[in-house]
Each structure stands twice: as C-alpha cells, then as structure tokens.
Amino acid sequence: MDWLPTWTMLKSCAELQLHAAAKHHGPALIIYAELSKRFPDRAEPFLGQARIYEYLAEKHNKLQFMQKSVEAYKRYLAFNELLQNDKEYRKSAESCIQHMRTLGYFNPALNVHQMLVNRFPHDPDQRNQLVLTLLMIERYSDAKIWLKVSLQQWPHNGLTLTLFGYVLKMYDSDYAQAADYLQRGIDSRAEGTQEARFFLALGESYERLELAENASIVYKRGAQLKLYPSQHQRSVYNQPNLRARPIWSLPETTYAHHLRMISAHWRIIRDESLGMLIDANAVAWSGGSSDDDDHGGGHEGYFRNENENLLATGNWKELLLFSRGERHAKNCQRAPTTCWLIEQFKAAARCRRGQVKFSVMQPGTHVWSHCGPTNSRLRAHLGLIVPQKARMRVVNETLTWTEGEFIVFDDSFEHEVWHEGEKVRLILIVDFWHPDLTEQQISSITKI
Ligand code: OGA
Ligand code: MN
C-alpha cells in the first residue's frame, strides 16, 4: 500500500522547520509547495509561502522574493469567502498591496483593494487606501468618484477629506474647494494626513488664491513637523547636512571651471537650441496646450509643455538633453556641441537627480511659486536669449538672466518666474550634484 503523508503531518512538518532554532525556510517552502499541490482546496500553504517569501525579500532585499510573495498572497486571498479569519485576511491583503505598490503593480493591487472594500464595507480606510493606489497612477477622475461616495457616508473622515482636497487641487485646479477640504483634513491630524504632499498642495492652493498669509502658516507647520527642511525649502527627497542656501556664486559651487567652459560656447548652444525650436514651432508650438499626450519619458524631438501644473498664465516649454543621469540620444543628435560640453561636466551629465534642458518662455508667462523635489542638486541657468522684463524670484531675492552667463540657485527653495517682456526668453538649465555630497553618498542616492 502507498504511504501518503496526511495534511496534518505535512503541515506540522513545515511548521517544525520554521520553528527550528535556525529557521529552515528552504525545506519549509518545499513542503508548502507539496502541500498546495496535494491539497489544492486548502489556503494555508499559500499563506505559508507568502510569508516566507516576504521574510526572504526583506532579509535579502530581493525583488524576486517579493514577487513570489505577491503571487502566493494572491492565491491565498483568492479563497476569499472560504477564509473565516477577518483579521488574518486583512493583514495578508494589506501586506500584499504594500508589496504590489513597491513593485509598481498598481492595477493588480486595485483588485485586492476591491476585495477588501467588499469584505469590510463599513471601513472607510479600505476605500482611502484604494484611492491612494489610484493616485499613485494619477487616476484622478476615478479617485474622485470613490471619494465622493465615501464622503457621503463619512463626511468627517480626515483622510478622505484630505484626499478629496488633493484631487481638487491636482486634477480640477479648484483651489478654493481644495484649500477648504485639505485644511479640514490636515487639521483632523488623522493617520495619513500629515504628509508633505498634502501640506504642499494646501500651501500652493492658498498661494494661488493669493492668501499668502495662510500659505505661510501651512508651510511653517510642515517644517515644524519635519516634512521638508524649512518653510522656504520644501523638497521631499533630501540628504542630510548639505549647505542649504537659495543663491550660489559660481566659485561657491566648486564647478566654476566647468560652468565657464560651457558658457564660453553659449552662442553655439543658443544656435543649436534655436534650430530645434524653429522645427518645433512647425510641429508642436501652435499656441495651444495640445500636447497632453506626454507625461515625461521617451518624449523626444521637440519642445514639450511643462506638465507639472505650474503655469499660471502664458506658455513655457522645455526640451530635455539629459535626465536622471542619462543622455537623450535623439535630442542630443540635434544639439551635439551642447551635449558634448555637458558630457565634460560629469557632476551634471551623471546627476541622477537632475536634468539638463532648454527652457523657452513666451511673453506673458507667469510660473507659480514652487520648489524642486530634492536638495541633492543645484541648478544653473545659462542665458541664451534674454529680453527685458523676465525675472525669477528665489525666496526673497530677484534674479535676472544675462546672455552668455550662468546664474546658480538651489531650486529646492521656492522660486517663481515672470516674463512680461516682448519676445521669447531662452535658457539652458543645468543641474549638478550638490558640492557637499561625497562620492560615496552620490553612488547610493536613488534616481528621481
Ligand atoms: C527652474 C524653473 C523656470 C524657467 O529652473 O526650476 O522653474 O524660467 N525655471 O525656465
Ligand atoms: Mn523650478
């Protein structure tokens, strides 16, 4: 007669391995795999696998393990109604979603959210979490639908209010309503509401309503909570201990030599960008804001609208030559000298937290006050075509450009731009690593 181990024997065998002094994850995984094959109607082996892979992913910092953990969790969660233990179900689904977000599996994560919402219809946080995943993929209009329904049932939920205000700001540009919801949400101090992006959205809404005093209170509060370095420096990807000041002289950057070598060739740089601009006029300029088809990445060959919702009025376009430390080959083909010059300046060409780009601005443009995302870079502007009445405020100083010359500032500090002149303004923007970063720090800093 064949001898077959029973469910109980195998299961306790796996558990024994896991409880052993030196946990034997490998053998336990094998036993769980065997169990799920032999007893396909049982959910526990999948949960066992999911947890082991999760542990291994954490321990070895390996995404493959995380993927396996997600796969196993999904198999487990699919048992759905058959799983009696609500607490365990919720915990597993939440872990699964966490990993899916890390892996960028946003759409599949929405299925897991939906299961949680169905199972816990009286828990507004399940809906808030679903919305948070929607926001990660900028599905604002779907987020809005979910939030509206939530608000009918939970009109005072702090996170729901905050999220709704955030969508009103980001998606509808309805600053008055946005400020109202965001303020109430943030004031609730509910879990998840004390986040930089919500404080920034609220402050920016107030600024756009010309309520500078309110904005400044919000920014100060965020700085007290250490959501960003200071009231006027509101970057969110920060390295500690870097000198933080809005405006830098060339020598202070330690890169004056590189910058001068670039500016010495400014006429060539100007002509290369003009060549592209003239072509671009035919394709994409046409006065409208019709190229909403592109949100970063892979867009080459012509200038594109700035797309971070920073434009108050006017027309402002840019063309990337380098971003996140990588060269945009197609654009560089058409600006070969500019790109060659930048290549000689490694701290710029390899700056994984910055860009090199042309920026072109039409008269009648106003760019809302804003902060860059990181303190790990400085930003240099080389004037190429500089008409009168174009200016940039950085905190409380006003800068103007000069053809053939660089100015350097730290764009993590708030800055705002106006062009009230008569003809287009053209500059080259060059980001480079903050001079206080060591080689070692640079090698470990993630891209943005
Ligand atoms: C910037 C910025 C505006 C411009 O460089 O960070 O906001 O004039 N620039 O191109
Ligand atoms: Mn800027």
CSV table of C-alpha atoms and ligand atoms in Angstrom, one decimal:
chain,number,residue,atom,x,y,z
A,1,MET,CA,0.0,0.0,0.0
A,2,ASP,CA,1.2,3.5,-0.8
A,3,TRP,CA,2.1,5.6,2.1
A,4,LEU,CA,0.9,9.1,1.8
A,5,PRO,CA,1.6,11.7,4.5
A,6,THR,CA,-1.5,13.4,5.6
A,7,TRP,CA,-2.3,17.1,5.6
A,8,THR,CA,-1.6,17.3,9.3
A,9,MET,CA,1.7,15.6,9.1
A,10,LEU,CA,3.0,17.7,6.3
A,11,LYS,CA,1.7,20.9,7.8
A,12,SER,CA,3.3,20.3,11.2
A,13,CYS,CA,6.4,19.3,9.3
A,14,ALA,CA,6.6,22.7,7.6
A,15,GLU,CA,5.9,24.4,10.9
A,16,LEU,CA,8.6,22.4,12.6
A,17,GLN,CA,11.1,23.7,10.1
A,18,LEU,CA,10.0,27.2,10.7
A,19,HIS,CA,10.2,26.9,14.4
A,20,ALA,CA,13.6,25.3,14.4
A,21,ALA,CA,16.4,27.3,16.0
A,22,ALA,CA,17.9,28.1,12.6
A,23,LYS,CA,14.7,28.6,10.6
A,24,HIS,CA,14.8,26.3,7.6
A,25,HIS,CA,13.0,28.4,5.1
A,26,GLY,CA,14.1,26.3,2.1
A,27,PRO,CA,12.7,23.0,3.3
A,28,ALA,CA,9.5,24.7,4.6
A,29,LEU,CA,8.9,26.2,1.2
A,30,ILE,CA,9.3,22.8,-0.4
A,31,ILE,CA,6.8,21.2,2.0
A,32,TYR,CA,4.3,24.1,1.4
A,33,ALA,CA,4.7,23.6,-2.3
A,34,GLU,CA,4.0,19.9,-1.9
A,35,LEU,CA,1.0,20.7,0.4
A,36,SER,CA,-0.6,23.1,-2.1
A,37,LYS,CA,-0.2,20.5,-4.9
A,38,ARG,CA,-1.6,17.7,-2.9
A,39,PHE,CA,-4.4,19.7,-1.1
A,40,PRO,CA,-5.4,22.3,-3.7
A,41,ASP,CA,-8.5,23.2,-1.7
A,42,ARG,CA,-6.6,24.4,1.3
A,43,ALA,CA,-5.5,28.0,1.6
A,44,GLU,CA,-2.9,27.8,4.3
A,45,PRO,CA,0.1,26.6,2.2
A,46,PHE,CA,-0.2,29.7,0.1
A,47,LEU,CA,-0.2,31.9,3.1
A,48,GLY,CA,2.8,30.0,4.4
A,49,GLN,CA,4.7,30.5,1.2
A,50,ALA,CA,3.7,34.2,1.0
A,51,ARG,CA,5.1,34.8,4.5
A,52,ILE,CA,8.3,33.0,3.9
A,53,TYR,CA,9.0,34.8,0.6
A,54,GLU,CA,8.1,38.1,2.3
A,55,TYR,CA,10.6,37.4,5.0
A,56,LEU,CA,13.3,36.5,2.4
A,57,ALA,CA,12.5,39.6,0.4
A,58,GLU,CA,13.1,41.7,3.4
A,59,LYS,CA,16.2,39.9,4.6
A,60,HIS,CA,18.0,39.8,1.2
A,61,ASN,CA,16.4,42.9,-0.2
A,62,LYS,CA,15.4,41.0,-3.4
A,63,LEU,CA,12.5,41.9,-5.6
A,64,GLN,CA,12.2,38.4,-6.9
A,65,PHE,CA,11.2,37.1,-3.5
A,66,MET,CA,8.8,40.0,-3.2
A,67,GLN,CA,7.2,39.0,-6.5
A,68,LYS,CA,6.9,35.4,-5.3
A,69,SER,CA,5.3,36.6,-2.1
A,70,VAL,CA,2.7,38.6,-4.0
A,71,GLU,CA,1.9,35.6,-6.2
A,72,ALA,CA,1.4,33.4,-3.1
A,73,TYR,CA,-0.7,36.0,-1.4
A,74,LYS,CA,-2.9,36.3,-4.4
A,75,ARG,CA,-3.5,32.6,-4.4
A,76,TYR,CA,-4.3,32.7,-0.8
A,77,LEU,CA,-6.6,35.7,-1.0
A,78,ALA,CA,-8.5,34.2,-3.9
A,79,PHE,CA,-10.0,31.7,-1.4
A,80,ASN,CA,-11.9,34.8,-0.2
A,81,GLU,CA,-15.2,33.7,1.4
A,82,LEU,CA,-13.7,30.4,2.4
A,83,LEU,CA,-11.3,32.3,4.7
A,84,GLN,CA,-13.0,32.8,8.0
A,85,ASN,CA,-10.5,34.8,9.9
A,86,ASP,CA,-11.1,38.5,9.0
A,87,LYS,CA,-8.1,39.8,10.8
A,88,GLU,CA,-5.7,37.4,9.1
A,89,TYR,CA,-7.4,38.2,5.7
A,90,ARG,CA,-7.0,41.9,6.2
A,91,LYS,CA,-3.4,41.7,7.3
A,92,SER,CA,-2.5,39.5,4.4
A,93,ALA,CA,-4.3,41.6,1.8
A,94,GLU,CA,-2.7,44.8,3.2
A,95,SER,CA,0.8,43.2,3.1
A,96,CYS,CA,0.1,42.1,-0.5
A,97,ILE,CA,-0.9,45.6,-1.5
A,98,GLN,CA,2.1,47.1,0.1
A,99,HIS,CA,4.4,44.8,-1.9
A,100,MET,CA,2.4,45.4,-5.1
A,101,ARG,CA,2.9,49.1,-4.7
A,102,THR,CA,6.6,48.7,-4.2
A,103,LEU,CA,6.8,46.5,-7.3
A,104,GLY,CA,4.7,49.0,-9.3
A,105,TYR,CA,1.8,46.6,-9.8
A,106,PHE,CA,-0.8,49.3,-9.3
A,107,ASN,CA,-3.6,47.9,-11.4
A,108,PRO,CA,-3.5,44.4,-9.9
A,109,ALA,CA,-3.4,46.0,-6.5
A,110,LEU,CA,-6.7,47.6,-7.2
A,111,ASN,CA,-8.3,44.1,-7.4
A,112,VAL,CA,-7.0,43.3,-3.9
A,113,HIS,CA,-8.3,46.7,-2.7
A,114,GLN,CA,-11.7,45.9,-4.2
A,115,MET,CA,-11.8,42.6,-2.3
A,116,LEU,CA,-11.0,44.4,1.0
A,117,VAL,CA,-13.7,47.0,0.3
A,118,ASN,CA,-16.2,44.3,-0.4
A,119,ARG,CA,-15.3,42.4,2.7
A,120,PHE,CA,-15.2,45.5,5.0
A,121,PRO,CA,-17.8,47.8,3.6
A,122,HIS,CA,-18.0,49.8,6.9
A,123,ASP,CA,-14.3,50.6,6.9
A,124,PRO,CA,-13.6,54.0,5.2
A,125,ASP,CA,-9.9,53.3,5.4
A,126,GLN,CA,-10.2,50.5,2.9
A,127,ARG,CA,-11.6,53.0,0.4
A,128,ASN,CA,-9.0,55.6,1.3
A,129,GLN,CA,-6.2,53.1,0.6
A,130,LEU,CA,-7.8,52.2,-2.7
A,131,VAL,CA,-7.8,55.9,-3.6
A,132,LEU,CA,-4.1,56.2,-2.6
A,133,THR,CA,-3.2,53.5,-5.1
A,134,LEU,CA,-5.3,55.3,-7.7
A,135,LEU,CA,-3.3,58.4,-7.0
A,136,MET,CA,-0.1,56.6,-7.5
A,137,ILE,CA,-1.0,56.1,-11.1
A,138,GLU,CA,-2.6,59.5,-11.4
A,139,ARG,CA,-6.1,58.2,-12.0
A,140,TYR,CA,-7.6,61.3,-10.5
A,141,SER,CA,-11.0,61.1,-12.0
A,142,ASP,CA,-11.5,57.6,-10.7
A,143,ALA,CA,-10.2,58.7,-7.3
A,144,LYS,CA,-12.7,61.5,-7.3
A,145,ILE,CA,-15.6,59.1,-7.9
A,146,TRP,CA,-14.6,56.9,-5.0
A,147,LEU,CA,-14.0,59.9,-2.7
A,148,LYS,CA,-17.4,61.4,-3.5
A,149,VAL,CA,-19.2,58.2,-2.5
A,150,SER,CA,-17.0,57.9,0.7
A,151,LEU,CA,-17.8,61.5,1.7
A,152,GLN,CA,-21.5,60.9,1.6
A,153,GLN,CA,-21.1,58.2,4.1
A,154,TRP,CA,-18.1,59.6,6.1
A,155,PRO,CA,-18.2,63.3,5.7
A,156,HIS,CA,-15.8,63.9,8.6
A,157,ASN,CA,-13.2,61.3,7.8
A,158,GLY,CA,-9.9,63.2,7.9
A,159,LEU,CA,-8.0,61.2,5.3
A,160,THR,CA,-11.0,61.2,2.9
A,161,LEU,CA,-11.3,65.0,3.2
A,162,THR,CA,-7.6,65.4,2.6
A,163,LEU,CA,-7.6,63.1,-0.4
A,164,PHE,CA,-10.6,64.8,-1.9
A,165,GLY,CA,-8.9,68.2,-1.5
A,166,TYR,CA,-5.8,66.9,-3.0
A,167,VAL,CA,-7.7,65.7,-6.1
A,168,LEU,CA,-9.5,69.0,-6.4
A,169,LYS,CA,-6.1,70.8,-6.5
A,170,MET,CA,-4.2,68.4,-8.7
A,171,TYR,CA,-7.0,67.5,-11.2
A,172,ASP,CA,-9.5,70.3,-11.1
A,173,SER,CA,-7.3,73.2,-10.2
A,174,ASP,CA,-10.2,74.2,-8.0
A,175,TYR,CA,-8.1,76.0,-5.4
A,176,ALA,CA,-10.8,77.4,-3.2
A,177,GLN,CA,-12.5,74.0,-2.7
A,178,ALA,CA,-9.2,72.2,-2.5
A,179,ALA,CA,-8.0,74.5,0.3
A,180,ASP,CA,-11.2,74.0,2.2
A,181,TYR,CA,-11.0,70.2,2.1
A,182,LEU,CA,-7.3,70.0,2.6
A,183,GLN,CA,-7.4,72.3,5.6
A,184,ARG,CA,-10.1,70.4,7.3
A,185,GLY,CA,-8.4,67.1,6.5
A,186,ILE,CA,-5.0,68.1,7.7
A,187,ASP,CA,-6.4,69.7,10.9
A,188,SER,CA,-8.0,66.4,11.8
A,189,ARG,CA,-4.5,65.0,12.1
A,190,ALA,CA,-5.9,61.7,11.2
A,191,GLU,CA,-3.4,59.0,10.2
A,192,GLY,CA,-2.0,59.5,6.8
A,193,THR,CA,-2.8,63.2,6.6
A,194,GLN,CA,0.4,64.7,8.0
A,195,GLU,CA,2.3,64.2,4.7
A,196,ALA,CA,4.4,66.6,2.8
A,197,ARG,CA,2.4,66.4,-0.4
A,198,PHE,CA,-0.8,67.4,1.3
A,199,PHE,CA,0.8,70.3,3.1
A,200,LEU,CA,2.4,71.4,-0.2
A,201,ALA,CA,-0.9,71.1,-2.1
A,202,LEU,CA,-2.7,73.2,0.6
A,203,GLY,CA,0.0,75.9,0.7
A,204,GLU,CA,0.0,76.1,-3.1
A,205,SER,CA,-3.7,76.3,-3.2
A,206,TYR,CA,-3.6,79.3,-0.8
A,207,GLU,CA,-0.9,80.9,-2.8
A,208,ARG,CA,-2.9,80.6,-6.0
A,209,LEU,CA,-5.8,82.2,-4.1
A,210,GLU,CA,-3.5,85.0,-3.1
A,211,LEU,CA,-3.8,84.1,0.5
A,212,ALA,CA,0.0,84.3,1.2
A,213,GLU,CA,-0.5,84.5,4.9
A,214,ASN,CA,-2.4,81.2,5.1
A,215,ALA,CA,0.2,79.6,2.9
A,216,SER,CA,3.0,80.6,5.1
A,217,ILE,CA,1.2,79.2,8.2
A,218,VAL,CA,0.8,75.9,6.4
A,219,TYR,CA,4.4,75.8,5.2
A,220,LYS,CA,5.7,76.7,8.7
A,221,ARG,CA,3.7,73.9,10.2
A,222,GLY,CA,5.0,71.4,7.7
A,223,ALA,CA,8.5,72.5,8.5
A,224,GLN,CA,7.9,72.0,12.3
A,225,LEU,CA,6.7,68.5,11.5
A,226,LYS,CA,9.9,68.0,9.5
A,227,LEU,CA,8.1,67.1,6.4
A,228,TYR,CA,10.7,69.1,4.4
A,229,PRO,CA,13.8,71.1,5.5
A,230,SER,CA,12.3,74.5,6.1
A,231,GLN,CA,9.5,76.9,5.4
A,232,HIS,CA,11.1,78.1,2.2
A,233,GLN,CA,12.9,74.9,1.2
A,234,ARG,CA,10.2,72.4,0.6
A,235,SER,CA,11.9,69.5,-1.1
A,236,VAL,CA,10.9,65.9,-0.1
A,237,TYR,CA,13.9,63.9,-1.3
A,238,ASN,CA,16.6,65.1,1.0
A,239,GLN,CA,20.1,64.3,2.0
A,240,PRO,CA,21.2,65.4,5.5
A,241,ASN,CA,23.9,68.0,6.2
A,242,LEU,CA,24.1,69.8,2.9
A,243,ARG,CA,24.6,73.5,2.9
A,244,ALA,CA,21.2,75.0,2.2
A,245,ARG,CA,21.1,78.4,0.7
A,246,PRO,CA,18.9,79.8,-2.2
A,247,ILE,CA,21.6,81.5,-4.3
A,248,TRP,CA,25.1,80.4,-5.1
A,249,SER,CA,28.0,82.2,-6.7
A,250,LEU,CA,29.9,80.2,-9.3
A,251,PRO,CA,33.1,79.8,-7.2
A,252,GLU,CA,31.0,78.5,-4.3
A,253,THR,CA,29.7,75.6,-6.4
A,254,THR,CA,33.3,74.4,-6.9
A,255,TYR,CA,32.3,73.9,-10.6
A,256,ALA,CA,33.1,77.4,-11.9
A,257,HIS,CA,35.6,75.9,-14.3
A,258,HIS,CA,33.1,73.5,-15.8
A,259,LEU,CA,30.4,76.2,-16.0
A,260,ARG,CA,32.7,78.7,-17.7
A,261,MET,CA,33.8,76.2,-20.2
A,262,ILE,CA,30.1,75.7,-21.1
A,263,SER,CA,29.2,79.4,-21.1
A,264,ALA,CA,32.2,80.2,-23.3
A,265,HIS,CA,30.3,78.4,-26.1
A,266,TRP,CA,27.0,79.9,-25.4
A,267,ARG,CA,26.4,81.2,-29.0
A,268,ILE,CA,26.8,77.7,-30.3
A,269,ILE,CA,24.4,76.4,-27.6
A,270,ARG,CA,21.9,79.1,-28.4
A,271,ASP,CA,22.0,78.3,-32.1
A,272,GLU,CA,21.6,74.6,-31.6
A,273,SER,CA,18.5,75.2,-29.4
A,274,LEU,CA,17.1,77.7,-31.9
A,275,GLY,CA,17.4,75.2,-34.7
A,276,MET,CA,15.2,72.8,-32.7
A,277,LEU,CA,12.9,75.5,-31.7
A,278,ILE,CA,12.2,76.5,-35.2
A,279,ASP,CA,11.4,73.0,-36.2
A,280,ALA,CA,9.3,72.6,-33.1
A,281,ASN,CA,7.3,75.6,-34.0
A,282,ALA,CA,6.0,73.8,-37.0
A,283,VAL,CA,5.1,70.7,-35.1
A,284,ALA,CA,4.1,71.5,-31.6
A,285,TRP,CA,4.1,75.1,-30.8
A,286,SER,CA,0.9,76.3,-32.5
A,287,GLY,CA,0.0,78.4,-29.5
A,288,GLY,CA,-2.2,75.7,-27.8
A,289,SER,CA,-1.6,73.3,-25.0
A,290,SER,CA,-2.5,70.4,-27.1
A,291,ASP,CA,0.4,68.0,-26.3
A,292,ASP,CA,-1.2,66.5,-23.2
A,293,ASP,CA,-0.2,63.1,-24.6
A,294,ASP,CA,3.1,63.1,-22.8
A,295,HIS,CA,4.0,62.9,-19.2
A,296,GLY,CA,7.7,62.6,-19.2
A,297,GLY,CA,9.8,59.8,-20.5
A,298,GLY,CA,10.6,58.9,-24.1
A,299,HIS,CA,9.4,62.2,-25.5
A,300,GLU,CA,11.9,63.4,-27.9
A,301,GLY,CA,12.4,65.5,-30.9
A,302,TYR,CA,10.7,68.7,-29.9
A,303,PHE,CA,9.9,71.0,-27.0
A,304,ARG,CA,7.1,70.0,-24.8
A,305,ASN,CA,4.9,71.9,-22.4
A,306,GLU,CA,6.0,71.9,-18.8
A,307,ASN,CA,3.5,69.5,-17.3
A,308,GLU,CA,3.6,69.9,-13.6
A,309,ASN,CA,0.7,72.3,-13.4
A,310,LEU,CA,2.9,75.2,-12.6
A,311,LEU,CA,1.9,77.5,-15.3
A,312,ALA,CA,-0.4,80.4,-14.1
A,313,THR,CA,-0.5,82.0,-17.5
A,314,GLY,CA,1.4,82.0,-20.8
A,315,ASN,CA,3.5,79.4,-22.5
A,316,TRP,CA,6.5,77.6,-21.2
A,317,LYS,CA,8.2,74.6,-22.9
A,318,GLU,CA,11.3,72.6,-22.3
A,319,LEU,CA,13.4,70.1,-24.2
A,320,LEU,CA,15.4,67.5,-22.3
A,321,LEU,CA,19.0,66.7,-23.2
A,322,PHE,CA,19.8,64.7,-20.0
A,323,SER,CA,17.6,63.4,-17.2
A,324,ARG,CA,18.2,61.2,-14.3
A,325,GLY,CA,21.9,60.9,-15.3
A,326,GLU,CA,21.0,59.7,-18.8
A,327,ARG,CA,21.6,61.3,-22.2
A,328,HIS,CA,18.6,61.7,-24.5
A,329,ALA,CA,20.3,60.5,-27.7
A,330,LYS,CA,17.8,61.8,-30.2
A,331,ASN,CA,17.7,65.3,-28.8
A,332,CYS,CA,21.5,65.3,-28.4
A,333,GLN,CA,21.9,64.4,-32.0
A,334,ARG,CA,20.4,67.8,-32.8
A,335,ALA,CA,22.4,69.7,-30.1
A,336,PRO,CA,25.7,67.8,-30.4
A,337,THR,CA,28.0,70.5,-29.1
A,338,THR,CA,25.8,71.3,-26.2
A,339,CYS,CA,25.7,67.7,-25.2
A,340,TRP,CA,29.4,67.2,-25.7
A,341,LEU,CA,30.1,70.2,-23.4
A,342,ILE,CA,27.7,68.8,-20.8
A,343,GLU,CA,29.4,65.4,-21.0
A,344,GLN,CA,32.7,67.1,-19.9
A,345,PHE,CA,30.9,68.1,-16.7
A,346,LYS,CA,30.3,64.7,-15.1
A,347,ALA,CA,28.5,66.1,-12.0
A,348,ALA,CA,25.8,67.3,-14.4
A,349,ALA,CA,25.7,64.6,-17.0
A,350,ARG,CA,25.6,61.9,-14.4
A,351,CYS,CA,23.3,63.7,-12.0
A,352,ARG,CA,20.6,61.1,-11.3
A,353,ARG,CA,18.5,63.7,-9.5
A,354,GLY,CA,18.5,66.3,-12.2
A,355,GLN,CA,18.2,67.3,-15.8
A,356,VAL,CA,19.8,69.3,-18.5
A,357,LYS,CA,17.3,71.0,-20.7
A,358,PHE,CA,16.4,74.1,-22.7
A,359,SER,CA,13.7,76.2,-21.3
A,360,VAL,CA,11.7,78.5,-23.5
A,361,MET,CA,9.2,81.0,-22.3
A,362,GLN,CA,6.8,83.3,-24.2
A,363,PRO,CA,6.0,86.8,-23.1
A,364,GLY,CA,3.0,86.9,-20.7
A,365,THR,CA,4.1,83.9,-18.7
A,366,HIS,CA,3.9,83.5,-15.0
A,367,VAL,CA,5.1,80.4,-13.3
A,368,TRP,CA,3.6,79.8,-9.9
A,369,SER,CA,5.9,79.7,-6.9
A,370,HIS,CA,7.2,76.2,-6.5
A,371,CYS,CA,10.0,74.1,-5.0
A,372,GLY,CA,12.0,71.3,-6.7
A,373,PRO,CA,11.8,67.8,-5.3
A,374,THR,CA,15.3,67.4,-3.9
A,375,ASN,CA,18.1,69.2,-2.1
A,376,SER,CA,20.7,67.0,-3.6
A,377,ARG,CA,21.3,69.1,-6.7
A,378,LEU,CA,22.0,72.8,-7.6
A,379,ARG,CA,20.6,74.3,-10.7
A,380,ALA,CA,22.4,76.6,-13.1
A,381,HIS,CA,20.7,78.7,-15.8
A,382,LEU,CA,22.6,79.9,-18.8
A,383,GLY,CA,21.0,82.9,-20.6
A,384,LEU,CA,20.7,82.4,-24.3
A,385,ILE,CA,18.1,84.8,-25.4
A,386,VAL,CA,17.2,87.2,-22.7
A,387,PRO,CA,14.7,90.0,-23.3
A,388,GLN,CA,13.8,92.7,-20.8
A,389,LYS,CA,11.3,92.1,-18.1
A,390,ALA,CA,11.9,88.5,-17.5
A,391,ARG,CA,12.8,87.7,-13.9
A,392,MET,CA,12.9,84.9,-11.3
A,393,ARG,CA,12.2,85.3,-7.5
A,394,VAL,CA,14.1,82.9,-5.3
A,395,VAL,CA,12.8,83.2,-1.8
A,396,ASN,CA,13.2,86.9,-1.3
A,397,GLU,CA,15.7,87.8,-4.0
A,398,THR,CA,15.0,88.6,-7.6
A,399,LEU,CA,17.3,87.3,-10.3
A,400,THR,CA,17.6,88.2,-14.0
A,401,TRP,CA,19.4,86.4,-16.7
A,402,THR,CA,22.3,87.7,-18.9
A,403,GLU,CA,23.1,86.3,-22.3
A,404,GLY,CA,26.2,84.1,-22.1
A,405,GLU,CA,26.2,84.0,-18.3
A,406,PHE,CA,25.3,81.4,-15.7
A,407,ILE,CA,23.3,82.0,-12.5
A,408,VAL,CA,23.2,79.3,-9.9
A,409,PHE,CA,20.4,78.6,-7.4
A,410,ASP,CA,19.1,75.8,-5.3
A,411,ASP,CA,15.7,75.0,-6.8
A,412,SER,CA,14.6,73.2,-3.6
A,413,PHE,CA,14.0,76.7,-2.4
A,414,GLU,CA,10.8,78.4,-3.5
A,415,HIS,CA,11.0,80.2,-6.8
A,416,GLU,CA,8.7,82.0,-9.1
A,417,VAL,CA,9.1,83.3,-12.7
A,418,TRP,CA,7.5,86.1,-14.7
A,419,HIS,CA,8.1,87.1,-18.2
A,420,GLU,CA,6.5,90.4,-19.0
A,421,GLY,CA,8.7,91.3,-22.0
A,422,GLU,CA,8.2,91.4,-25.7
A,423,LYS,CA,10.0,88.3,-27.1
A,424,VAL,CA,10.7,84.8,-26.2
A,425,ARG,CA,13.2,84.0,-23.5
A,426,LEU,CA,15.5,81.0,-23.9
A,427,ILE,CA,17.9,79.5,-21.3
A,428,LEU,CA,19.8,76.3,-20.8
A,429,ILE,CA,19.2,74.6,-17.4
A,430,VAL,CA,22.0,72.5,-16.0
A,431,ASP,CA,21.5,70.6,-12.8
A,432,PHE,CA,24.5,69.1,-11.0
A,433,TRP,CA,25.2,67.3,-7.8
A,434,HIS,CA,25.3,69.4,-4.7
A,435,PRO,CA,29.0,70.1,-4.0
A,436,ASP,CA,28.8,68.8,-0.4
A,437,LEU,CA,27.9,65.3,-1.4
A,438,THR,CA,30.7,62.8,-1.2
A,439,GLU,CA,31.3,60.3,-4.0
A,440,GLN,CA,30.0,57.6,-1.7
A,441,GLN,CA,26.8,59.4,-1.0
A,442,ILE,CA,26.3,60.1,-4.7
A,443,SER,CA,26.7,56.4,-5.5
A,444,SER,CA,23.9,55.4,-3.1
A,445,ILE,CA,21.4,58.2,-3.9
A,446,THR,CA,18.3,57.0,-5.8
A,447,LYS,CA,17.1,58.5,-9.1
A,448,ILE,CA,14.3,60.9,-9.4
B,1,OGA,C1,13.5,76.1,-12.8
B,1,OGA,C2,12.4,76.9,-13.2
B,1,OGA,C3,11.8,78.4,-14.9
B,1,OGA,C4,12.3,78.9,-16.2
B,1,OGA,O1,14.5,76.1,-13.5
B,1,OGA,O2,13.4,75.3,-11.8
B,1,OGA,O3,11.4,76.9,-12.6
B,1,OGA,O4,12.5,80.1,-16.3
B,1,OGA,N1,12.6,77.6,-14.3
B,1,OGA,O5,12.6,78.0,-17.0
B,2,MN,MN,11.5,75.3,-11.0
